[in-house]
Amino acid sequence: MEVTMVRKIALVLAAAAVCVPGAALPAAAEQVPPVMAALGDSISAGFNACGWYVSCTSRSWSAGDHPSVNSHYVRLLGFGQAVKGHNLNFAVPGSTSADLAGQAHKAMAAKAAYVTVLIGAQDACVSSEARMTPVSTYRARVDRALAVLAPTGAKVFVASIPDVKRLWRLGKDNLVARSFWALGHICPAMLANAASTAKKDQARRDRVRARVQDYNEAMRQACTAYGPGCRSDDGAVFAYPFTLDHISKWDYFHPNADGQRALARATFPHGFPWDKTPSAPETPTFGPEPTPEPLTTTDPRALSRSAAGPAGR
């Protein structure tokens, strides 16, 4: 009789623990998606991560297949092989939030079950502060894109925009970096007059940084509105303490292969709990990044025409 009573008490206590308001329940694991897709701009396209002013989708933090980056795609392969060979990249250098819905339609047509989104740097990196996309417009565009994906049931991961003011702080005393930024018209809203300490320039940079933070909050809210099928990085990319070692020396703006690897490492833990297939291989680990091939010229004037491309939009 005492044993029976002990069992009853144990059952009551277990039930109470489950029913405690706010008690955390383990998240349900998701099946490895059969198709994944990357949406966004030059960052997700891997621009300048392996070649001179070209997209390097193999090095993308999201859908890249190069082992050195250890992207979301490569990490998913560690959970199961269903997605093998089905890593699509619809990100286009120079894209703004206005282009996101079109990319979402492509992901929908491809039946992507897992979609990553990183968009907004080019909404802020315009020719002048006044031309930055209004936050309300940015949010409306993101909502439209997510509305395209919602009927498909796709799992969506949204990453925050990097802190471009941190890039300015790292490169403002570097003559080569300032030359690339000026001659290539790279992110003028933030990087114009990079060496200036005038109050008006300091205030401008603060306002541009604040706009990026507002975009990130708008994206987070849009993700919340999408429902449990969306996960945010909670500002991990914006807060990441990157250095110039993570930045391409071909424009001093885009992430190089090591920067792409850092993006993958910073974002993946904030995503979905994937159901690991018992027979799946473990996610590989990798050593230091290979040293990028050196530039054929050190004169930034020779690159001015190329630098005015996607990075300078």
PDB file of C-alpha atoms in Angstrom:
ATOM      1  CA  MET A   1       0.000   0.000   0.000  1.00  0.00           C
ATOM      2  CA  GLU A   2       2.857   2.386   0.834  1.00  0.00           C
ATOM      3  CA  VAL A   3       4.495   1.600  -2.526  1.00  0.00           C
ATOM      4  CA  THR A   4       1.235   2.404  -4.323  1.00  0.00           C
ATOM      5  CA  MET A   5       0.928   5.706  -2.467  1.00  0.00           C
ATOM      6  CA  VAL A   6       4.537   6.655  -3.344  1.00  0.00           C
ATOM      7  CA  ARG A   7       3.853   5.956  -7.024  1.00  0.00           C
ATOM      8  CA  LYS A   8       0.717   8.123  -6.949  1.00  0.00           C
ATOM      9  CA  ILE A   9       2.607  10.980  -5.338  1.00  0.00           C
ATOM     10  CA  ALA A  10       5.379  10.664  -7.930  1.00  0.00           C
ATOM     11  CA  LEU A  11       2.844  10.837 -10.753  1.00  0.00           C
ATOM     12  CA  VAL A  12       1.181  13.907  -9.259  1.00  0.00           C
ATOM     13  CA  LEU A  13       4.528  15.666  -8.848  1.00  0.00           C
ATOM     14  CA  ALA A  14       5.549  14.836 -12.444  1.00  0.00           C
ATOM     15  CA  ALA A  15       2.267  16.178 -13.787  1.00  0.00           C
ATOM     16  CA  ALA A  16       2.645  19.332 -11.732  1.00  0.00           C
ATOM     17  CA  ALA A  17       6.123  19.916 -13.101  1.00  0.00           C
ATOM     18  CA  VAL A  18       4.803  19.710 -16.657  1.00  0.00           C
ATOM     19  CA  CYS A  19       1.910  22.052 -15.937  1.00  0.00           C
ATOM     20  CA  VAL A  20       3.890  24.786 -14.179  1.00  0.00           C
ATOM     21  CA  PRO A  21       3.211  28.059 -16.026  1.00  0.00           C
ATOM     22  CA  GLY A  22       6.230  29.071 -18.089  1.00  0.00           C
ATOM     23  CA  ALA A  23       7.902  25.681 -17.784  1.00  0.00           C
ATOM     24  CA  ALA A  24      10.088  25.072 -20.811  1.00  0.00           C
ATOM     25  CA  LEU A  25       9.187  22.093 -22.929  1.00  0.00           C
ATOM     26  CA  PRO A  26      11.709  20.523 -25.287  1.00  0.00           C
ATOM     27  CA  ALA A  27      11.338  21.810 -28.851  1.00  0.00           C
ATOM     28  CA  ALA A  28      10.112  19.260 -31.343  1.00  0.00           C
ATOM     29  CA  ALA A  29      12.844  18.226 -33.757  1.00  0.00           C
ATOM     30  CA  GLU A  30      12.327  19.006 -37.443  1.00  0.00           C
ATOM     31  CA  GLN A  31      12.979  16.617 -40.289  1.00  0.00           C
ATOM     32  CA  VAL A  32      15.956  17.514 -42.475  1.00  0.00           C
ATOM     33  CA  PRO A  33      14.506  19.507 -45.384  1.00  0.00           C
ATOM     34  CA  PRO A  34      14.683  17.959 -48.865  1.00  0.00           C
ATOM     35  CA  VAL A  35      15.378  21.383 -50.412  1.00  0.00           C
ATOM     36  CA  MET A  36      16.852  24.562 -48.905  1.00  0.00           C
ATOM     37  CA  ALA A  37      17.247  28.025 -50.389  1.00  0.00           C
ATOM     38  CA  ALA A  38      19.152  31.198 -49.551  1.00  0.00           C
ATOM     39  CA  LEU A  39      17.492  34.573 -50.119  1.00  0.00           C
ATOM     40  CA  GLY A  40      19.116  37.961 -49.818  1.00  0.00           C
ATOM     41  CA  ASP A  41      21.867  40.123 -51.228  1.00  0.00           C
ATOM     42  CA  SER A  42      25.600  39.930 -51.900  1.00  0.00           C
ATOM     43  CA  ILE A  43      26.383  38.540 -48.440  1.00  0.00           C
ATOM     44  CA  SER A  44      24.337  35.373 -48.972  1.00  0.00           C
ATOM     45  CA  ALA A  45      25.578  35.171 -52.559  1.00  0.00           C
ATOM     46  CA  GLY A  46      29.135  34.937 -51.218  1.00  0.00           C
ATOM     47  CA  PHE A  47      30.247  37.960 -53.233  1.00  0.00           C
ATOM     48  CA  ASN A  48      34.047  38.392 -53.156  1.00  0.00           C
ATOM     49  CA  ALA A  49      34.464  35.354 -50.903  1.00  0.00           C
ATOM     50  CA  CYS A  50      36.584  33.419 -53.390  1.00  0.00           C
ATOM     51  CA  GLY A  51      37.041  35.495 -56.533  1.00  0.00           C
ATOM     52  CA  TRP A  52      37.530  39.035 -57.702  1.00  0.00           C
ATOM     53  CA  TYR A  53      34.132  40.784 -57.864  1.00  0.00           C
ATOM     54  CA  VAL A  54      32.141  37.637 -58.493  1.00  0.00           C
ATOM     55  CA  SER A  55      29.530  35.741 -56.510  1.00  0.00           C
ATOM     56  CA  CYS A  56      30.936  32.669 -54.777  1.00  0.00           C
ATOM     57  CA  THR A  57      27.797  30.751 -53.842  1.00  0.00           C
ATOM     58  CA  SER A  58      29.918  27.777 -52.783  1.00  0.00           C
ATOM     59  CA  ARG A  59      31.193  29.925 -49.894  1.00  0.00           C
ATOM     60  CA  SER A  60      27.784  31.215 -48.820  1.00  0.00           C
ATOM     61  CA  TRP A  61      27.134  31.002 -45.068  1.00  0.00           C
ATOM     62  CA  SER A  62      23.711  29.624 -45.919  1.00  0.00           C
ATOM     63  CA  ALA A  63      23.658  27.305 -48.923  1.00  0.00           C
ATOM     64  CA  GLY A  64      27.357  27.001 -49.730  1.00  0.00           C
ATOM     65  CA  ASP A  65      28.848  23.558 -50.251  1.00  0.00           C
ATOM     66  CA  HIS A  66      32.544  24.354 -49.734  1.00  0.00           C
ATOM     67  CA  PRO A  67      33.662  22.466 -46.604  1.00  0.00           C
ATOM     68  CA  SER A  68      35.811  25.334 -45.286  1.00  0.00           C
ATOM     69  CA  VAL A  69      32.739  27.507 -44.634  1.00  0.00           C
ATOM     70  CA  ASN A  70      30.719  24.815 -42.812  1.00  0.00           C
ATOM     71  CA  SER A  71      27.497  26.495 -43.932  1.00  0.00           C
ATOM     72  CA  HIS A  72      23.943  25.757 -42.857  1.00  0.00           C
ATOM     73  CA  TYR A  73      23.740  23.353 -45.796  1.00  0.00           C
ATOM     74  CA  VAL A  74      26.893  21.466 -44.802  1.00  0.00           C
ATOM     75  CA  ARG A  75      25.712  21.316 -41.193  1.00  0.00           C
ATOM     76  CA  LEU A  76      22.322  19.976 -42.298  1.00  0.00           C
ATOM     77  CA  LEU A  77      24.117  17.154 -44.096  1.00  0.00           C
ATOM     78  CA  GLY A  78      25.394  16.152 -40.668  1.00  0.00           C
ATOM     79  CA  PHE A  79      21.781  15.470 -39.654  1.00  0.00           C
ATOM     80  CA  GLY A  80      20.708  13.614 -42.780  1.00  0.00           C
ATOM     81  CA  GLN A  81      21.308  13.302 -46.498  1.00  0.00           C
ATOM     82  CA  ALA A  82      17.822  14.304 -47.684  1.00  0.00           C
ATOM     83  CA  VAL A  83      19.024  17.778 -48.672  1.00  0.00           C
ATOM     84  CA  LYS A  84      22.174  16.604 -50.469  1.00  0.00           C
ATOM     85  CA  GLY A  85      22.534  18.397 -53.799  1.00  0.00           C
ATOM     86  CA  HIS A  86      19.440  20.515 -53.178  1.00  0.00           C
ATOM     87  CA  ASN A  87      21.065  23.705 -51.866  1.00  0.00           C
ATOM     88  CA  LEU A  88      19.671  26.583 -53.926  1.00  0.00           C
ATOM     89  CA  ASN A  89      20.858  30.169 -53.796  1.00  0.00           C
ATOM     90  CA  PHE A  90      18.525  32.893 -55.047  1.00  0.00           C
ATOM     91  CA  ALA A  91      20.416  35.744 -53.369  1.00  0.00           C
ATOM     92  CA  VAL A  92      21.537  38.466 -55.790  1.00  0.00           C
ATOM     93  CA  PRO A  93      24.247  41.064 -55.157  1.00  0.00           C
ATOM     94  CA  GLY A  94      22.788  44.537 -54.868  1.00  0.00           C
ATOM     95  CA  SER A  95      19.337  43.317 -53.844  1.00  0.00           C
ATOM     96  CA  THR A  96      17.238  45.329 -51.411  1.00  0.00           C
ATOM     97  CA  SER A  97      14.122  44.419 -49.496  1.00  0.00           C
ATOM     98  CA  ALA A  98      12.175  45.298 -52.662  1.00  0.00           C
ATOM     99  CA  ASP A  99      13.607  42.186 -54.328  1.00  0.00           C
ATOM    100  CA  LEU A 100      12.844  39.758 -51.521  1.00  0.00           C
ATOM    101  CA  ALA A 101       9.315  38.751 -52.576  1.00  0.00           C
ATOM    102  CA  GLY A 102      10.570  37.826 -56.044  1.00  0.00           C
ATOM    103  CA  GLN A 103      13.233  35.605 -54.522  1.00  0.00           C
ATOM    104  CA  ALA A 104      10.602  34.070 -52.235  1.00  0.00           C
ATOM    105  CA  HIS A 105       8.518  33.134 -55.285  1.00  0.00           C
ATOM    106  CA  LYS A 106      11.546  31.300 -56.696  1.00  0.00           C
ATOM    107  CA  ALA A 107      12.000  29.428 -53.429  1.00  0.00           C
ATOM    108  CA  MET A 108       8.322  28.510 -53.421  1.00  0.00           C
ATOM    109  CA  ALA A 109       8.506  27.254 -57.014  1.00  0.00           C
ATOM    110  CA  ALA A 110      11.532  25.141 -56.075  1.00  0.00           C
ATOM    111  CA  LYS A 111       9.600  23.654 -53.122  1.00  0.00           C
ATOM    112  CA  ALA A 112      12.209  24.818 -50.624  1.00  0.00           C
ATOM    113  CA  ALA A 113      11.332  23.515 -47.168  1.00  0.00           C
ATOM    114  CA  TYR A 114      14.032  25.550 -45.399  1.00  0.00           C
ATOM    115  CA  VAL A 115      14.745  29.160 -46.362  1.00  0.00           C
ATOM    116  CA  THR A 116      17.291  31.595 -44.962  1.00  0.00           C
ATOM    117  CA  VAL A 117      16.903  35.344 -45.273  1.00  0.00           C
ATOM    118  CA  LEU A 118      19.506  38.075 -44.837  1.00  0.00           C
ATOM    119  CA  ILE A 119      18.469  41.347 -46.449  1.00  0.00           C
ATOM    120  CA  GLY A 120      18.739  45.041 -45.687  1.00  0.00           C
ATOM    121  CA  ALA A 121      22.372  46.083 -45.959  1.00  0.00           C
ATOM    122  CA  GLN A 122      21.661  47.601 -49.359  1.00  0.00           C
ATOM    123  CA  ASP A 123      18.586  49.377 -47.992  1.00  0.00           C
ATOM    124  CA  ALA A 124      20.966  51.330 -45.763  1.00  0.00           C
ATOM    125  CA  CYS A 125      24.071  51.385 -47.969  1.00  0.00           C
ATOM    126  CA  VAL A 126      22.792  53.935 -50.456  1.00  0.00           C
ATOM    127  CA  SER A 127      24.280  57.107 -51.896  1.00  0.00           C
ATOM    128  CA  SER A 128      22.962  59.316 -49.106  1.00  0.00           C
ATOM    129  CA  GLU A 129      21.279  59.001 -45.745  1.00  0.00           C
ATOM    130  CA  ALA A 130      18.074  60.497 -47.134  1.00  0.00           C
ATOM    131  CA  ARG A 131      17.717  57.641 -49.627  1.00  0.00           C
ATOM    132  CA  MET A 132      17.637  54.859 -47.040  1.00  0.00           C
ATOM    133  CA  THR A 133      14.511  52.696 -47.157  1.00  0.00           C
ATOM    134  CA  PRO A 134      11.941  53.757 -44.539  1.00  0.00           C
ATOM    135  CA  VAL A 135      11.539  51.173 -41.794  1.00  0.00           C
ATOM    136  CA  SER A 136       7.807  50.805 -42.466  1.00  0.00           C
ATOM    137  CA  THR A 137       8.514  50.086 -46.135  1.00  0.00           C
ATOM    138  CA  TYR A 138      11.178  47.561 -45.214  1.00  0.00           C
ATOM    139  CA  ARG A 139       8.771  45.764 -42.859  1.00  0.00           C
ATOM    140  CA  ALA A 140       5.983  45.709 -45.454  1.00  0.00           C
ATOM    141  CA  ARG A 141       8.315  44.187 -48.044  1.00  0.00           C
ATOM    142  CA  VAL A 142       9.520  41.507 -45.654  1.00  0.00           C
ATOM    143  CA  ASP A 143       5.920  40.699 -44.716  1.00  0.00           C
ATOM    144  CA  ARG A 144       5.037  40.275 -48.403  1.00  0.00           C
ATOM    145  CA  ALA A 145       7.940  37.892 -48.927  1.00  0.00           C
ATOM    146  CA  LEU A 146       7.085  35.809 -45.879  1.00  0.00           C
ATOM    147  CA  ALA A 147       3.441  35.716 -46.995  1.00  0.00           C
ATOM    148  CA  VAL A 148       4.645  34.045 -50.186  1.00  0.00           C
ATOM    149  CA  LEU A 149       6.395  31.328 -48.177  1.00  0.00           C
ATOM    150  CA  ALA A 150       3.724  30.828 -45.507  1.00  0.00           C
ATOM    151  CA  PRO A 151       1.351  28.606 -47.560  1.00  0.00           C
ATOM    152  CA  THR A 152       4.230  26.231 -48.323  1.00  0.00           C
ATOM    153  CA  GLY A 153       4.919  25.567 -44.640  1.00  0.00           C
ATOM    154  CA  ALA A 154       8.600  26.336 -45.212  1.00  0.00           C
ATOM    155  CA  LYS A 155      10.793  26.746 -42.157  1.00  0.00           C
ATOM    156  CA  VAL A 156      12.373  30.198 -42.307  1.00  0.00           C
ATOM    157  CA  PHE A 157      15.519  31.465 -40.628  1.00  0.00           C
ATOM    158  CA  VAL A 158      16.162  35.220 -40.630  1.00  0.00           C
ATOM    159  CA  ALA A 159      19.576  36.683 -39.881  1.00  0.00           C
ATOM    160  CA  SER A 160      20.262  40.224 -38.728  1.00  0.00           C
ATOM    161  CA  ILE A 161      22.165  42.745 -40.832  1.00  0.00           C
ATOM    162  CA  PRO A 162      25.826  43.215 -39.830  1.00  0.00           C
ATOM    163  CA  ASP A 163      26.882  46.337 -37.962  1.00  0.00           C
ATOM    164  CA  VAL A 164      28.308  48.508 -40.761  1.00  0.00           C
ATOM    165  CA  LYS A 165      29.476  51.108 -38.259  1.00  0.00           C
ATOM    166  CA  ARG A 166      31.755  48.494 -36.758  1.00  0.00           C
ATOM    167  CA  LEU A 167      33.232  48.061 -40.254  1.00  0.00           C
ATOM    168  CA  TRP A 168      33.833  51.819 -40.366  1.00  0.00           C
ATOM    169  CA  ARG A 169      35.579  51.730 -36.969  1.00  0.00           C
ATOM    170  CA  LEU A 170      37.832  48.890 -38.099  1.00  0.00           C
ATOM    171  CA  GLY A 171      38.801  50.455 -41.422  1.00  0.00           C
ATOM    172  CA  LYS A 172      38.710  54.213 -40.873  1.00  0.00           C
ATOM    173  CA  ASP A 173      42.444  54.358 -40.104  1.00  0.00           C
ATOM    174  CA  ASN A 174      43.368  52.011 -42.955  1.00  0.00           C
ATOM    175  CA  LEU A 175      44.357  54.002 -46.046  1.00  0.00           C
ATOM    176  CA  VAL A 176      43.685  51.123 -48.430  1.00  0.00           C
ATOM    177  CA  ALA A 177      40.234  50.463 -46.970  1.00  0.00           C
ATOM    178  CA  ARG A 178      39.298  54.150 -47.144  1.00  0.00           C
ATOM    179  CA  SER A 179      40.507  54.284 -50.745  1.00  0.00           C
ATOM    180  CA  PHE A 180      38.338  51.336 -51.762  1.00  0.00           C
ATOM    181  CA  TRP A 181      35.325  52.820 -50.024  1.00  0.00           C
ATOM    182  CA  ALA A 182      35.787  56.224 -51.662  1.00  0.00           C
ATOM    183  CA  LEU A 183      36.707  55.154 -55.191  1.00  0.00           C
ATOM    184  CA  GLY A 184      34.175  52.333 -55.255  1.00  0.00           C
ATOM    185  CA  HIS A 185      31.372  54.431 -53.736  1.00  0.00           C
ATOM    186  CA  ILE A 186      30.864  51.616 -51.217  1.00  0.00           C
ATOM    187  CA  CYS A 187      28.071  52.228 -48.697  1.00  0.00           C
ATOM    188  CA  PRO A 188      28.371  56.027 -48.845  1.00  0.00           C
ATOM    189  CA  ALA A 189      25.626  56.579 -46.271  1.00  0.00           C
ATOM    190  CA  MET A 190      27.981  55.108 -43.659  1.00  0.00           C
ATOM    191  CA  LEU A 191      31.465  55.093 -45.168  1.00  0.00           C
ATOM    192  CA  ALA A 192      31.670  58.445 -46.976  1.00  0.00           C
ATOM    193  CA  ASN A 193      34.284  60.807 -45.509  1.00  0.00           C
ATOM    194  CA  ALA A 194      35.526  57.887 -43.444  1.00  0.00           C
ATOM    195  CA  ALA A 195      38.419  59.813 -41.890  1.00  0.00           C
ATOM    196  CA  SER A 196      36.226  62.735 -40.828  1.00  0.00           C
ATOM    197  CA  THR A 197      35.696  63.427 -37.149  1.00  0.00           C
ATOM    198  CA  ALA A 198      33.233  66.253 -37.793  1.00  0.00           C
ATOM    199  CA  LYS A 199      30.126  66.136 -35.626  1.00  0.00           C
ATOM    200  CA  LYS A 200      27.837  66.038 -38.662  1.00  0.00           C
ATOM    201  CA  ASP A 201      29.586  62.920 -39.984  1.00  0.00           C
ATOM    202  CA  GLN A 202      29.575  61.263 -36.569  1.00  0.00           C
ATOM    203  CA  ALA A 203      25.845  61.962 -36.239  1.00  0.00           C
ATOM    204  CA  ARG A 204      25.191  60.609 -39.729  1.00  0.00           C
ATOM    205  CA  ARG A 205      26.951  57.350 -38.950  1.00  0.00           C
ATOM    206  CA  ASP A 206      24.966  56.976 -35.731  1.00  0.00           C
ATOM    207  CA  ARG A 207      21.697  57.507 -37.607  1.00  0.00           C
ATOM    208  CA  VAL A 208      22.599  54.943 -40.267  1.00  0.00           C
ATOM    209  CA  ARG A 209      23.523  52.424 -37.584  1.00  0.00           C
ATOM    210  CA  ALA A 210      20.221  53.108 -35.825  1.00  0.00           C
ATOM    211  CA  ARG A 211      18.371  52.497 -39.111  1.00  0.00           C
ATOM    212  CA  VAL A 212      20.083  49.113 -39.478  1.00  0.00           C
ATOM    213  CA  GLN A 213      19.041  48.256 -35.921  1.00  0.00           C
ATOM    214  CA  ASP A 214      15.473  49.259 -36.788  1.00  0.00           C
ATOM    215  CA  TYR A 215      15.559  46.995 -39.846  1.00  0.00           C
ATOM    216  CA  ASN A 216      16.741  44.138 -37.656  1.00  0.00           C
ATOM    217  CA  GLU A 217      13.911  44.692 -35.205  1.00  0.00           C
ATOM    218  CA  ALA A 218      11.394  44.869 -38.064  1.00  0.00           C
ATOM    219  CA  MET A 219      12.720  41.563 -39.408  1.00  0.00           C
ATOM    220  CA  ARG A 220      12.489  39.967 -35.973  1.00  0.00           C
ATOM    221  CA  GLN A 221       8.901  41.111 -35.574  1.00  0.00           C
ATOM    222  CA  ALA A 222       7.991  39.864 -39.046  1.00  0.00           C
ATOM    223  CA  CYS A 223       9.496  36.497 -38.155  1.00  0.00           C
ATOM    224  CA  THR A 224       7.428  36.368 -34.966  1.00  0.00           C
ATOM    225  CA  ALA A 225       4.303  37.152 -36.983  1.00  0.00           C
ATOM    226  CA  TYR A 226       5.128  34.267 -39.350  1.00  0.00           C
ATOM    227  CA  GLY A 227       4.710  31.928 -36.408  1.00  0.00           C
ATOM    228  CA  PRO A 228       6.652  28.971 -34.992  1.00  0.00           C
ATOM    229  CA  GLY A 229       7.916  28.158 -38.470  1.00  0.00           C
ATOM    230  CA  CYS A 230      10.335  31.089 -38.317  1.00  0.00           C
ATOM    231  CA  ARG A 231      13.451  31.529 -36.220  1.00  0.00           C
ATOM    232  CA  SER A 232      15.556  34.668 -35.774  1.00  0.00           C
ATOM    233  CA  ASP A 233      19.223  34.953 -34.894  1.00  0.00           C
ATOM    234  CA  ASP A 234      18.275  37.415 -32.112  1.00  0.00           C
ATOM    235  CA  GLY A 235      20.790  39.939 -33.416  1.00  0.00           C
ATOM    236  CA  ALA A 236      23.735  37.525 -33.421  1.00  0.00           C
ATOM    237  CA  VAL A 237      25.134  38.749 -36.746  1.00  0.00           C
ATOM    238  CA  PHE A 238      24.766  42.418 -35.819  1.00  0.00           C
ATOM    239  CA  ALA A 239      26.544  41.810 -32.514  1.00  0.00           C
ATOM    240  CA  TYR A 240      29.277  39.569 -33.916  1.00  0.00           C
ATOM    241  CA  PRO A 241      32.758  40.994 -33.134  1.00  0.00           C
ATOM    242  CA  PHE A 242      34.174  40.582 -36.626  1.00  0.00           C
ATOM    243  CA  THR A 243      37.589  41.945 -37.561  1.00  0.00           C
ATOM    244  CA  LEU A 244      39.227  42.950 -40.830  1.00  0.00           C
ATOM    245  CA  ASP A 245      40.444  39.348 -41.054  1.00  0.00           C
ATOM    246  CA  HIS A 246      36.822  38.434 -41.833  1.00  0.00           C
ATOM    247  CA  ILE A 247      36.545  41.015 -44.621  1.00  0.00           C
ATOM    248  CA  SER A 248      37.503  40.634 -48.273  1.00  0.00           C
ATOM    249  CA  LYS A 249      40.633  42.579 -49.182  1.00  0.00           C
ATOM    250  CA  TRP A 250      39.136  43.023 -52.640  1.00  0.00           C
ATOM    251  CA  ASP A 251      36.694  45.670 -51.420  1.00  0.00           C
ATOM    252  CA  TYR A 252      36.989  45.921 -47.608  1.00  0.00           C
ATOM    253  CA  PHE A 253      33.239  45.461 -47.384  1.00  0.00           C
ATOM    254  CA  HIS A 254      32.019  41.912 -48.022  1.00  0.00           C
ATOM    255  CA  PRO A 255      32.798  38.877 -45.847  1.00  0.00           C
ATOM    256  CA  ASN A 256      35.613  36.688 -47.140  1.00  0.00           C
ATOM    257  CA  ALA A 257      35.510  32.905 -46.744  1.00  0.00           C
ATOM    258  CA  ASP A 258      36.464  33.204 -43.079  1.00  0.00           C
ATOM    259  CA  GLY A 259      33.760  35.821 -42.603  1.00  0.00           C
ATOM    260  CA  GLN A 260      31.196  33.543 -44.223  1.00  0.00           C
ATOM    261  CA  ARG A 261      32.281  30.748 -41.916  1.00  0.00           C
ATOM    262  CA  ALA A 262      31.828  33.067 -38.922  1.00  0.00           C
ATOM    263  CA  LEU A 263      28.315  33.930 -40.124  1.00  0.00           C
ATOM    264  CA  ALA A 264      27.389  30.256 -40.308  1.00  0.00           C
ATOM    265  CA  ARG A 265      28.832  29.574 -36.872  1.00  0.00           C
ATOM    266  CA  ALA A 266      27.046  32.551 -35.309  1.00  0.00           C
ATOM    267  CA  THR A 267      23.635  31.827 -36.821  1.00  0.00           C
ATOM    268  CA  PHE A 268      23.119  28.063 -36.966  1.00  0.00           C
ATOM    269  CA  PRO A 269      22.708  27.564 -33.185  1.00  0.00           C
ATOM    270  CA  HIS A 270      19.757  29.984 -33.263  1.00  0.00           C
ATOM    271  CA  GLY A 271      17.900  27.890 -35.820  1.00  0.00           C
ATOM    272  CA  PHE A 272      15.704  24.823 -35.648  1.00  0.00           C
ATOM    273  CA  PRO A 273      16.422  21.619 -33.720  1.00  0.00           C
ATOM    274  CA  TRP A 274      16.898  19.143 -36.540  1.00  0.00           C
ATOM    275  CA  ASP A 275      16.117  15.469 -36.122  1.00  0.00           C
ATOM    276  CA  LYS A 276      19.391  13.601 -36.427  1.00  0.00           C
ATOM    277  CA  THR A 277      19.210  10.432 -38.504  1.00  0.00           C
ATOM    278  CA  PRO A 278      21.130   7.627 -36.704  1.00  0.00           C
ATOM    279  CA  SER A 279      23.087   6.737 -39.841  1.00  0.00           C
ATOM    280  CA  ALA A 280      23.988  10.335 -40.683  1.00  0.00           C
ATOM    281  CA  PRO A 281      27.672  11.326 -40.445  1.00  0.00           C
ATOM    282  CA  GLU A 282      28.733  13.786 -37.798  1.00  0.00           C
ATOM    283  CA  THR A 283      29.036  17.428 -38.838  1.00  0.00           C
ATOM    284  CA  PRO A 284      32.709  17.830 -39.788  1.00  0.00           C
ATOM    285  CA  THR A 285      35.035  20.336 -38.213  1.00  0.00           C
ATOM    286  CA  PHE A 286      37.675  22.194 -40.111  1.00  0.00           C
ATOM    287  CA  GLY A 287      40.981  23.871 -39.520  1.00  0.00           C
ATOM    288  CA  PRO A 288      42.081  27.425 -40.377  1.00  0.00           C
ATOM    289  CA  GLU A 289      40.817  29.067 -43.547  1.00  0.00           C
ATOM    290  CA  PRO A 290      43.109  28.966 -46.585  1.00  0.00           C
ATOM    291  CA  THR A 291      44.902  32.240 -47.299  1.00  0.00           C
ATOM    292  CA  PRO A 292      43.131  34.133 -50.121  1.00  0.00           C
ATOM    293  CA  GLU A 293      45.029  34.589 -53.363  1.00  0.00           C
ATOM    294  CA  PRO A 294      46.828  37.949 -53.395  1.00  0.00           C
ATOM    295  CA  LEU A 295      45.609  40.831 -55.500  1.00  0.00           C
ATOM    296  CA  THR A 296      47.366  41.376 -58.800  1.00  0.00           C
ATOM    297  CA  THR A 297      47.527  45.086 -57.999  1.00  0.00           C
ATOM    298  CA  THR A 298      47.659  47.166 -54.837  1.00  0.00           C
ATOM    299  CA  ASP A 299      46.429  50.334 -56.523  1.00  0.00           C
ATOM    300  CA  PRO A 300      42.741  50.752 -55.607  1.00  0.00           C
ATOM    301  CA  ARG A 301      42.283  53.111 -58.571  1.00  0.00           C
ATOM    302  CA  ALA A 302      42.608  50.123 -60.877  1.00  0.00           C
ATOM    303  CA  LEU A 303      39.563  48.601 -59.185  1.00  0.00           C
ATOM    304  CA  SER A 304      37.304  51.643 -59.146  1.00  0.00           C
ATOM    305  CA  ARG A 305      35.120  50.466 -62.000  1.00  0.00           C
ATOM    306  CA  SER A 306      34.586  47.028 -60.450  1.00  0.00           C
ATOM    307  CA  ALA A 307      34.044  48.446 -56.973  1.00  0.00           C
ATOM    308  CA  ALA A 308      31.172  50.548 -58.248  1.00  0.00           C
ATOM    309  CA  GLY A 309      29.261  47.343 -58.925  1.00  0.00           C
ATOM    310  CA  PRO A 310      27.056  45.402 -56.489  1.00  0.00           C
ATOM    311  CA  ALA A 311      28.865  46.586 -53.383  1.00  0.00           C
ATOM    312  CA  GLY A 312      28.297  50.202 -54.187  1.00  0.00           C
ATOM    313  CA  ARG A 313      24.612  50.067 -54.951  1.00  0.00           C
TER     314      ARG A 313
END
